[in-house]
């Protein structure tokens, strides 16, 4: 394919995404599948992408995403952390915004150890190990609720776009080690991670669990605004 055509297609896609992000709030879209449309069924809960964190099960989430993305499930053992069950999509396309989504599933610690011992296969990754679960353990996990969700868009977005869509954060915290900046919205249970030219990362939790995100940041960073 001609290089000019390739560059033209890439430029058009980029412009289309930015127009969607900058469009006025009355733009035509599907409300529940936009990352800034956060609601709170109760003061202590967060609903995003049709998922109520702490309540919606993985099985229900699979039905919400049906036709949009394939959800993969694995037990994850980070290099320097604790076991957890993750469900993730390599790519979902909502309203023209392509992104990866990672969800953490609520499974008691004692059950995680058993799942690890029964694991069918272990794959090493740069950040840890992924363990393939047995059919019975997969069935158990499908009934457990989503506790947190991380949204990783495929485009880089500047501060002005983020502020337009999410408003000004309650706090901005810079990590001492990496230098990345976290925009914190405790009222929404939202942490937006921005790192210069890096793509943003948006992490959603229930407002009641927000201190689990903020406390480590304040211990290893500084408030800048």
PDB file of C-alpha atoms in Angstrom:
ATOM      1  CA  UNK A   1       0.000   0.000   0.000  1.00  0.00           C
ATOM      2  CA  UNK A   2       1.223   3.496  -0.846  1.00  0.00           C
ATOM      3  CA  UNK A   3       2.830   5.223   2.149  1.00  0.00           C
ATOM      4  CA  UNK A   4       0.727   8.352   1.573  1.00  0.00           C
ATOM      5  CA  UNK A   5      -2.441   6.270   1.811  1.00  0.00           C
ATOM      6  CA  UNK A   6      -1.243   4.619   5.032  1.00  0.00           C
ATOM      7  CA  UNK A   7      -0.407   7.968   6.613  1.00  0.00           C
ATOM      8  CA  UNK A   8      -3.764   9.333   5.492  1.00  0.00           C
ATOM      9  CA  UNK A   9      -5.679   6.461   7.080  1.00  0.00           C
ATOM     10  CA  UNK A  10      -3.766   6.792  10.358  1.00  0.00           C
ATOM     11  CA  UNK A  11      -4.306  10.553  10.430  1.00  0.00           C
ATOM     12  CA  UNK A  12      -8.031  10.179   9.733  1.00  0.00           C
ATOM     13  CA  UNK A  13      -8.412   7.604  12.519  1.00  0.00           C
ATOM     14  CA  UNK A  14      -6.559   9.832  14.969  1.00  0.00           C
ATOM     15  CA  UNK A  15      -8.658  12.886  14.080  1.00  0.00           C
ATOM     16  CA  UNK A  16     -11.879  10.870  14.415  1.00  0.00           C
ATOM     17  CA  UNK A  17     -10.956   9.737  17.931  1.00  0.00           C
ATOM     18  CA  UNK A  18     -10.034  13.244  19.022  1.00  0.00           C
ATOM     19  CA  UNK A  19     -13.270  14.653  17.600  1.00  0.00           C
ATOM     20  CA  UNK A  20     -15.240  12.106  19.610  1.00  0.00           C
ATOM     21  CA  UNK A  21     -13.371  13.001  22.781  1.00  0.00           C
ATOM     22  CA  UNK A  22     -13.754  16.728  22.213  1.00  0.00           C
ATOM     23  CA  UNK A  23     -17.354  16.589  21.016  1.00  0.00           C
ATOM     24  CA  UNK A  24     -19.966  18.402  23.113  1.00  0.00           C
ATOM     25  CA  UNK A  25     -21.733  16.378  25.765  1.00  0.00           C
ATOM     26  CA  UNK A  26     -24.910  16.152  23.643  1.00  0.00           C
ATOM     27  CA  UNK A  27     -23.073  14.184  20.944  1.00  0.00           C
ATOM     28  CA  UNK A  28     -24.739  10.975  19.799  1.00  0.00           C
ATOM     29  CA  UNK A  29     -23.181   7.971  21.508  1.00  0.00           C
ATOM     30  CA  UNK A  30     -23.945   4.925  23.624  1.00  0.00           C
ATOM     31  CA  UNK A  31     -23.678   6.341  27.152  1.00  0.00           C
ATOM     32  CA  UNK A  32     -22.747   3.201  29.068  1.00  0.00           C
ATOM     33  CA  UNK A  33     -19.738   2.411  26.886  1.00  0.00           C
ATOM     34  CA  UNK A  34     -17.840   5.691  27.229  1.00  0.00           C
ATOM     35  CA  UNK A  35     -15.073   5.847  29.874  1.00  0.00           C
ATOM     36  CA  UNK A  36     -16.215   9.195  31.313  1.00  0.00           C
ATOM     37  CA  UNK A  37     -19.832   8.112  31.859  1.00  0.00           C
ATOM     38  CA  UNK A  38     -19.501   7.015  35.482  1.00  0.00           C
ATOM     39  CA  UNK A  39     -22.564   6.544  37.652  1.00  0.00           C
ATOM     40  CA  UNK A  40     -23.154   5.541  41.259  1.00  0.00           C
ATOM     41  CA  UNK A  41     -26.179   3.289  41.909  1.00  0.00           C
ATOM     42  CA  UNK A  42     -25.416   3.827  45.608  1.00  0.00           C
ATOM     43  CA  UNK A  43     -22.995   6.290  47.257  1.00  0.00           C
ATOM     44  CA  UNK A  44     -20.480   3.480  47.792  1.00  0.00           C
ATOM     45  CA  UNK A  45     -20.652   1.857  44.355  1.00  0.00           C
ATOM     46  CA  UNK A  46     -19.385   2.682  40.862  1.00  0.00           C
ATOM     47  CA  UNK A  47     -20.953   1.677  37.551  1.00  0.00           C
ATOM     48  CA  UNK A  48     -18.893   1.852  34.356  1.00  0.00           C
ATOM     49  CA  UNK A  49     -19.359   0.120  30.959  1.00  0.00           C
ATOM     50  CA  UNK A  50     -22.562  -1.437  32.312  1.00  0.00           C
ATOM     51  CA  UNK A  51     -20.654  -3.049  35.203  1.00  0.00           C
ATOM     52  CA  UNK A  52     -21.443  -2.250  38.846  1.00  0.00           C
ATOM     53  CA  UNK A  53     -18.175  -2.887  40.678  1.00  0.00           C
ATOM     54  CA  UNK A  54     -18.554  -5.248  43.610  1.00  0.00           C
ATOM     55  CA  UNK A  55     -21.892  -6.535  42.316  1.00  0.00           C
ATOM     56  CA  UNK A  56     -21.846  -7.485  38.617  1.00  0.00           C
ATOM     57  CA  UNK A  57     -20.479 -11.011  38.161  1.00  0.00           C
ATOM     58  CA  UNK A  58     -17.952 -12.001  35.534  1.00  0.00           C
ATOM     59  CA  UNK A  59     -20.630 -14.134  33.869  1.00  0.00           C
ATOM     60  CA  UNK A  60     -22.893 -11.075  33.570  1.00  0.00           C
ATOM     61  CA  UNK A  61     -19.969  -9.038  32.256  1.00  0.00           C
ATOM     62  CA  UNK A  62     -19.289 -11.621  29.560  1.00  0.00           C
ATOM     63  CA  UNK A  63     -22.866 -11.119  28.329  1.00  0.00           C
ATOM     64  CA  UNK A  64     -22.448  -7.311  28.375  1.00  0.00           C
ATOM     65  CA  UNK A  65     -19.342  -7.602  26.175  1.00  0.00           C
ATOM     66  CA  UNK A  66     -20.835 -10.269  23.926  1.00  0.00           C
ATOM     67  CA  UNK A  67     -20.067  -9.450  20.313  1.00  0.00           C
ATOM     68  CA  UNK A  68     -17.595  -6.721  21.335  1.00  0.00           C
ATOM     69  CA  UNK A  69     -14.657  -8.660  22.730  1.00  0.00           C
ATOM     70  CA  UNK A  70     -13.523 -12.060  23.942  1.00  0.00           C
ATOM     71  CA  UNK A  71     -12.830 -12.146  27.681  1.00  0.00           C
ATOM     72  CA  UNK A  72      -9.817 -14.196  28.786  1.00  0.00           C
ATOM     73  CA  UNK A  73      -9.464 -15.364  32.391  1.00  0.00           C
ATOM     74  CA  UNK A  74      -6.341 -16.362  34.295  1.00  0.00           C
ATOM     75  CA  UNK A  75      -4.837 -16.503  37.748  1.00  0.00           C
ATOM     76  CA  UNK A  76      -2.009 -13.977  37.980  1.00  0.00           C
ATOM     77  CA  UNK A  77       0.996 -14.134  40.301  1.00  0.00           C
ATOM     78  CA  UNK A  78       3.024 -10.908  40.053  1.00  0.00           C
ATOM     79  CA  UNK A  79       6.758 -10.962  40.656  1.00  0.00           C
ATOM     80  CA  UNK A  80       6.397  -9.019  43.912  1.00  0.00           C
ATOM     81  CA  UNK A  81       2.707  -9.242  44.765  1.00  0.00           C
ATOM     82  CA  UNK A  82      -0.180 -11.469  45.765  1.00  0.00           C
ATOM     83  CA  UNK A  83      -2.270 -13.880  43.712  1.00  0.00           C
ATOM     84  CA  UNK A  84      -5.329 -12.482  41.946  1.00  0.00           C
ATOM     85  CA  UNK A  85      -7.779 -13.533  39.263  1.00  0.00           C
ATOM     86  CA  UNK A  86      -7.876 -11.291  36.202  1.00  0.00           C
ATOM     87  CA  UNK A  87     -10.244 -11.169  33.259  1.00  0.00           C
ATOM     88  CA  UNK A  88      -9.039  -9.145  30.297  1.00  0.00           C
ATOM     89  CA  UNK A  89      -9.738  -8.239  26.699  1.00  0.00           C
ATOM     90  CA  UNK A  90      -6.925  -7.564  24.266  1.00  0.00           C
ATOM     91  CA  UNK A  91      -9.130  -5.086  22.419  1.00  0.00           C
ATOM     92  CA  UNK A  92     -12.636  -3.714  22.807  1.00  0.00           C
ATOM     93  CA  UNK A  93     -14.098  -1.101  20.486  1.00  0.00           C
ATOM     94  CA  UNK A  94     -16.749   1.095  22.081  1.00  0.00           C
ATOM     95  CA  UNK A  95     -17.945   4.110  20.076  1.00  0.00           C
ATOM     96  CA  UNK A  96     -14.800   3.987  17.940  1.00  0.00           C
ATOM     97  CA  UNK A  97     -12.488   4.054  20.982  1.00  0.00           C
ATOM     98  CA  UNK A  98     -10.250   1.003  20.993  1.00  0.00           C
ATOM     99  CA  UNK A  99      -8.844  -0.095  24.323  1.00  0.00           C
ATOM    100  CA  UNK A 100      -7.720  -2.998  26.460  1.00  0.00           C
ATOM    101  CA  UNK A 101      -9.721  -3.731  29.619  1.00  0.00           C
ATOM    102  CA  UNK A 102      -8.448  -5.621  32.664  1.00  0.00           C
ATOM    103  CA  UNK A 103     -10.828  -6.624  35.474  1.00  0.00           C
ATOM    104  CA  UNK A 104     -10.011  -7.977  38.920  1.00  0.00           C
ATOM    105  CA  UNK A 105     -12.333 -10.629  40.331  1.00  0.00           C
ATOM    106  CA  UNK A 106     -13.290 -11.026  44.008  1.00  0.00           C
ATOM    107  CA  UNK A 107     -12.012 -14.445  45.095  1.00  0.00           C
ATOM    108  CA  UNK A 108     -11.001 -15.173  48.742  1.00  0.00           C
ATOM    109  CA  UNK A 109      -7.236 -15.601  49.309  1.00  0.00           C
ATOM    110  CA  UNK A 110      -7.591 -19.185  50.551  1.00  0.00           C
ATOM    111  CA  UNK A 111      -9.370 -20.149  47.326  1.00  0.00           C
ATOM    112  CA  UNK A 112      -6.682 -18.505  45.213  1.00  0.00           C
ATOM    113  CA  UNK A 113      -4.025 -20.765  46.738  1.00  0.00           C
ATOM    114  CA  UNK A 114      -6.040 -23.853  45.837  1.00  0.00           C
ATOM    115  CA  UNK A 115      -6.560 -22.576  42.289  1.00  0.00           C
ATOM    116  CA  UNK A 116      -2.819 -22.004  41.969  1.00  0.00           C
ATOM    117  CA  UNK A 117      -2.025 -25.555  43.092  1.00  0.00           C
ATOM    118  CA  UNK A 118      -4.594 -26.986  40.661  1.00  0.00           C
ATOM    119  CA  UNK A 119      -3.467 -24.797  37.744  1.00  0.00           C
ATOM    120  CA  UNK A 120      -3.168 -26.544  34.393  1.00  0.00           C
ATOM    121  CA  UNK A 121      -0.364 -24.472  32.894  1.00  0.00           C
ATOM    122  CA  UNK A 122       1.971 -21.621  33.895  1.00  0.00           C
ATOM    123  CA  UNK A 123       3.137 -18.957  31.435  1.00  0.00           C
ATOM    124  CA  UNK A 124       5.871 -16.518  32.447  1.00  0.00           C
ATOM    125  CA  UNK A 125       5.457 -12.826  31.557  1.00  0.00           C
ATOM    126  CA  UNK A 126       7.714  -9.792  32.202  1.00  0.00           C
ATOM    127  CA  UNK A 127       5.568  -8.858  35.212  1.00  0.00           C
ATOM    128  CA  UNK A 128       4.876 -12.305  36.675  1.00  0.00           C
ATOM    129  CA  UNK A 129       3.164 -15.619  35.920  1.00  0.00           C
ATOM    130  CA  UNK A 130      -0.231 -16.409  34.406  1.00  0.00           C
ATOM    131  CA  UNK A 131      -1.836 -19.674  35.454  1.00  0.00           C
ATOM    132  CA  UNK A 132      -4.498 -21.446  33.388  1.00  0.00           C
ATOM    133  CA  UNK A 133      -7.435 -22.453  35.611  1.00  0.00           C
ATOM    134  CA  UNK A 134      -9.271 -25.762  35.640  1.00  0.00           C
ATOM    135  CA  UNK A 135     -12.824 -25.945  34.269  1.00  0.00           C
ATOM    136  CA  UNK A 136     -14.283 -26.140  37.795  1.00  0.00           C
ATOM    137  CA  UNK A 137     -12.294 -23.134  38.983  1.00  0.00           C
ATOM    138  CA  UNK A 138     -13.304 -21.170  35.885  1.00  0.00           C
ATOM    139  CA  UNK A 139     -16.950 -21.902  36.659  1.00  0.00           C
ATOM    140  CA  UNK A 140     -16.436 -20.646  40.222  1.00  0.00           C
ATOM    141  CA  UNK A 141     -14.747 -17.466  39.017  1.00  0.00           C
ATOM    142  CA  UNK A 142     -17.549 -16.750  36.521  1.00  0.00           C
ATOM    143  CA  UNK A 143     -19.975 -16.311  39.433  1.00  0.00           C
ATOM    144  CA  UNK A 144     -17.734 -13.914  41.390  1.00  0.00           C
ATOM    145  CA  UNK A 145     -18.133 -10.112  41.126  1.00  0.00           C
ATOM    146  CA  UNK A 146     -15.809  -7.622  39.432  1.00  0.00           C
ATOM    147  CA  UNK A 147     -14.065  -5.513  42.095  1.00  0.00           C
ATOM    148  CA  UNK A 148     -12.006  -3.139  39.936  1.00  0.00           C
ATOM    149  CA  UNK A 149     -11.571  -2.311  36.268  1.00  0.00           C
ATOM    150  CA  UNK A 150      -8.615  -0.856  34.372  1.00  0.00           C
ATOM    151  CA  UNK A 151      -9.179   0.790  30.992  1.00  0.00           C
ATOM    152  CA  UNK A 152      -6.169   1.266  28.681  1.00  0.00           C
ATOM    153  CA  UNK A 153      -7.027   3.273  25.539  1.00  0.00           C
ATOM    154  CA  UNK A 154      -4.923   2.796  22.423  1.00  0.00           C
ATOM    155  CA  UNK A 155      -4.371   6.542  21.926  1.00  0.00           C
ATOM    156  CA  UNK A 156      -2.376   9.180  23.786  1.00  0.00           C
ATOM    157  CA  UNK A 157      -4.526  11.957  25.238  1.00  0.00           C
ATOM    158  CA  UNK A 158      -3.380  15.309  26.552  1.00  0.00           C
ATOM    159  CA  UNK A 159      -4.341  16.949  29.838  1.00  0.00           C
ATOM    160  CA  UNK A 160      -6.859  19.302  28.225  1.00  0.00           C
ATOM    161  CA  UNK A 161      -8.913  16.436  26.803  1.00  0.00           C
ATOM    162  CA  UNK A 162      -8.898  14.560  30.101  1.00  0.00           C
ATOM    163  CA  UNK A 163      -9.944  17.674  32.038  1.00  0.00           C
ATOM    164  CA  UNK A 164     -12.774  18.359  29.567  1.00  0.00           C
ATOM    165  CA  UNK A 165     -14.239  14.898  29.924  1.00  0.00           C
ATOM    166  CA  UNK A 166     -13.541  14.114  33.584  1.00  0.00           C
ATOM    167  CA  UNK A 167     -13.275  17.565  35.152  1.00  0.00           C
ATOM    168  CA  UNK A 168     -10.518  18.781  37.434  1.00  0.00           C
ATOM    169  CA  UNK A 169      -9.238  16.086  39.835  1.00  0.00           C
ATOM    170  CA  UNK A 170      -9.425  16.443  43.609  1.00  0.00           C
ATOM    171  CA  UNK A 171      -5.662  15.789  43.754  1.00  0.00           C
ATOM    172  CA  UNK A 172      -2.697  15.284  41.464  1.00  0.00           C
ATOM    173  CA  UNK A 173       0.036  13.018  42.810  1.00  0.00           C
ATOM    174  CA  UNK A 174       3.437  12.446  41.182  1.00  0.00           C
ATOM    175  CA  UNK A 175       5.149   9.117  41.813  1.00  0.00           C
ATOM    176  CA  UNK A 176       8.669   9.669  43.136  1.00  0.00           C
ATOM    177  CA  UNK A 177      10.215   6.752  41.256  1.00  0.00           C
ATOM    178  CA  UNK A 178       8.550   6.855  37.830  1.00  0.00           C
ATOM    179  CA  UNK A 179       7.470  10.485  37.640  1.00  0.00           C
ATOM    180  CA  UNK A 180       4.025   9.556  36.310  1.00  0.00           C
ATOM    181  CA  UNK A 181       1.133  11.688  37.530  1.00  0.00           C
ATOM    182  CA  UNK A 182      -2.109  10.364  38.992  1.00  0.00           C
ATOM    183  CA  UNK A 183      -5.305  12.385  38.674  1.00  0.00           C
ATOM    184  CA  UNK A 184      -7.460  11.323  41.609  1.00  0.00           C
ATOM    185  CA  UNK A 185     -11.262  11.465  41.719  1.00  0.00           C
ATOM    186  CA  UNK A 186     -12.268   9.879  45.051  1.00  0.00           C
ATOM    187  CA  UNK A 187     -15.947  10.742  44.510  1.00  0.00           C
ATOM    188  CA  UNK A 188     -15.919   8.492  41.417  1.00  0.00           C
ATOM    189  CA  UNK A 189     -13.417   5.881  42.601  1.00  0.00           C
ATOM    190  CA  UNK A 190     -11.234   6.858  39.633  1.00  0.00           C
ATOM    191  CA  UNK A 191      -7.461   7.132  39.223  1.00  0.00           C
ATOM    192  CA  UNK A 192      -6.174   8.390  35.852  1.00  0.00           C
ATOM    193  CA  UNK A 193      -2.473   7.750  35.286  1.00  0.00           C
ATOM    194  CA  UNK A 194      -0.726  10.102  32.851  1.00  0.00           C
ATOM    195  CA  UNK A 195       2.922   9.803  31.881  1.00  0.00           C
ATOM    196  CA  UNK A 196       3.917  12.392  29.310  1.00  0.00           C
ATOM    197  CA  UNK A 197       3.967  10.670  25.915  1.00  0.00           C
ATOM    198  CA  UNK A 198       2.659   7.411  27.351  1.00  0.00           C
ATOM    199  CA  UNK A 199      -0.919   6.271  26.809  1.00  0.00           C
ATOM    200  CA  UNK A 200      -3.199   6.930  29.801  1.00  0.00           C
ATOM    201  CA  UNK A 201      -4.435   4.286  32.200  1.00  0.00           C
ATOM    202  CA  UNK A 202      -7.797   4.632  33.960  1.00  0.00           C
ATOM    203  CA  UNK A 203      -8.505   2.554  37.043  1.00  0.00           C
ATOM    204  CA  UNK A 204     -12.000   2.354  38.529  1.00  0.00           C
ATOM    205  CA  UNK A 205     -12.938   1.085  41.998  1.00  0.00           C
ATOM    206  CA  UNK A 206     -15.914   1.617  44.288  1.00  0.00           C
ATOM    207  CA  UNK A 207     -15.570   4.965  46.173  1.00  0.00           C
ATOM    208  CA  UNK A 208     -15.450   3.068  49.480  1.00  0.00           C
ATOM    209  CA  UNK A 209     -12.289   1.292  48.270  1.00  0.00           C
ATOM    210  CA  UNK A 210     -10.529   4.384  46.943  1.00  0.00           C
ATOM    211  CA  UNK A 211      -8.081   4.685  49.844  1.00  0.00           C
ATOM    212  CA  UNK A 212      -6.618   1.334  48.768  1.00  0.00           C
ATOM    213  CA  UNK A 213      -5.432   3.185  45.656  1.00  0.00           C
ATOM    214  CA  UNK A 214      -4.556   6.541  47.175  1.00  0.00           C
ATOM    215  CA  UNK A 215      -2.679   5.486  50.336  1.00  0.00           C
ATOM    216  CA  UNK A 216       0.264   3.807  48.509  1.00  0.00           C
ATOM    217  CA  UNK A 217       0.523   6.799  46.139  1.00  0.00           C
ATOM    218  CA  UNK A 218       0.776   9.303  48.984  1.00  0.00           C
ATOM    219  CA  UNK A 219       3.348   7.096  50.705  1.00  0.00           C
ATOM    220  CA  UNK A 220       5.544   6.977  47.588  1.00  0.00           C
ATOM    221  CA  UNK A 221       4.774  10.280  45.894  1.00  0.00           C
ATOM    222  CA  UNK A 222       3.974  13.945  46.363  1.00  0.00           C
ATOM    223  CA  UNK A 223       0.864  16.045  45.886  1.00  0.00           C
ATOM    224  CA  UNK A 224       1.585  18.613  43.175  1.00  0.00           C
ATOM    225  CA  UNK A 225      -1.781  20.387  42.948  1.00  0.00           C
TER     226      UNK A 225
END
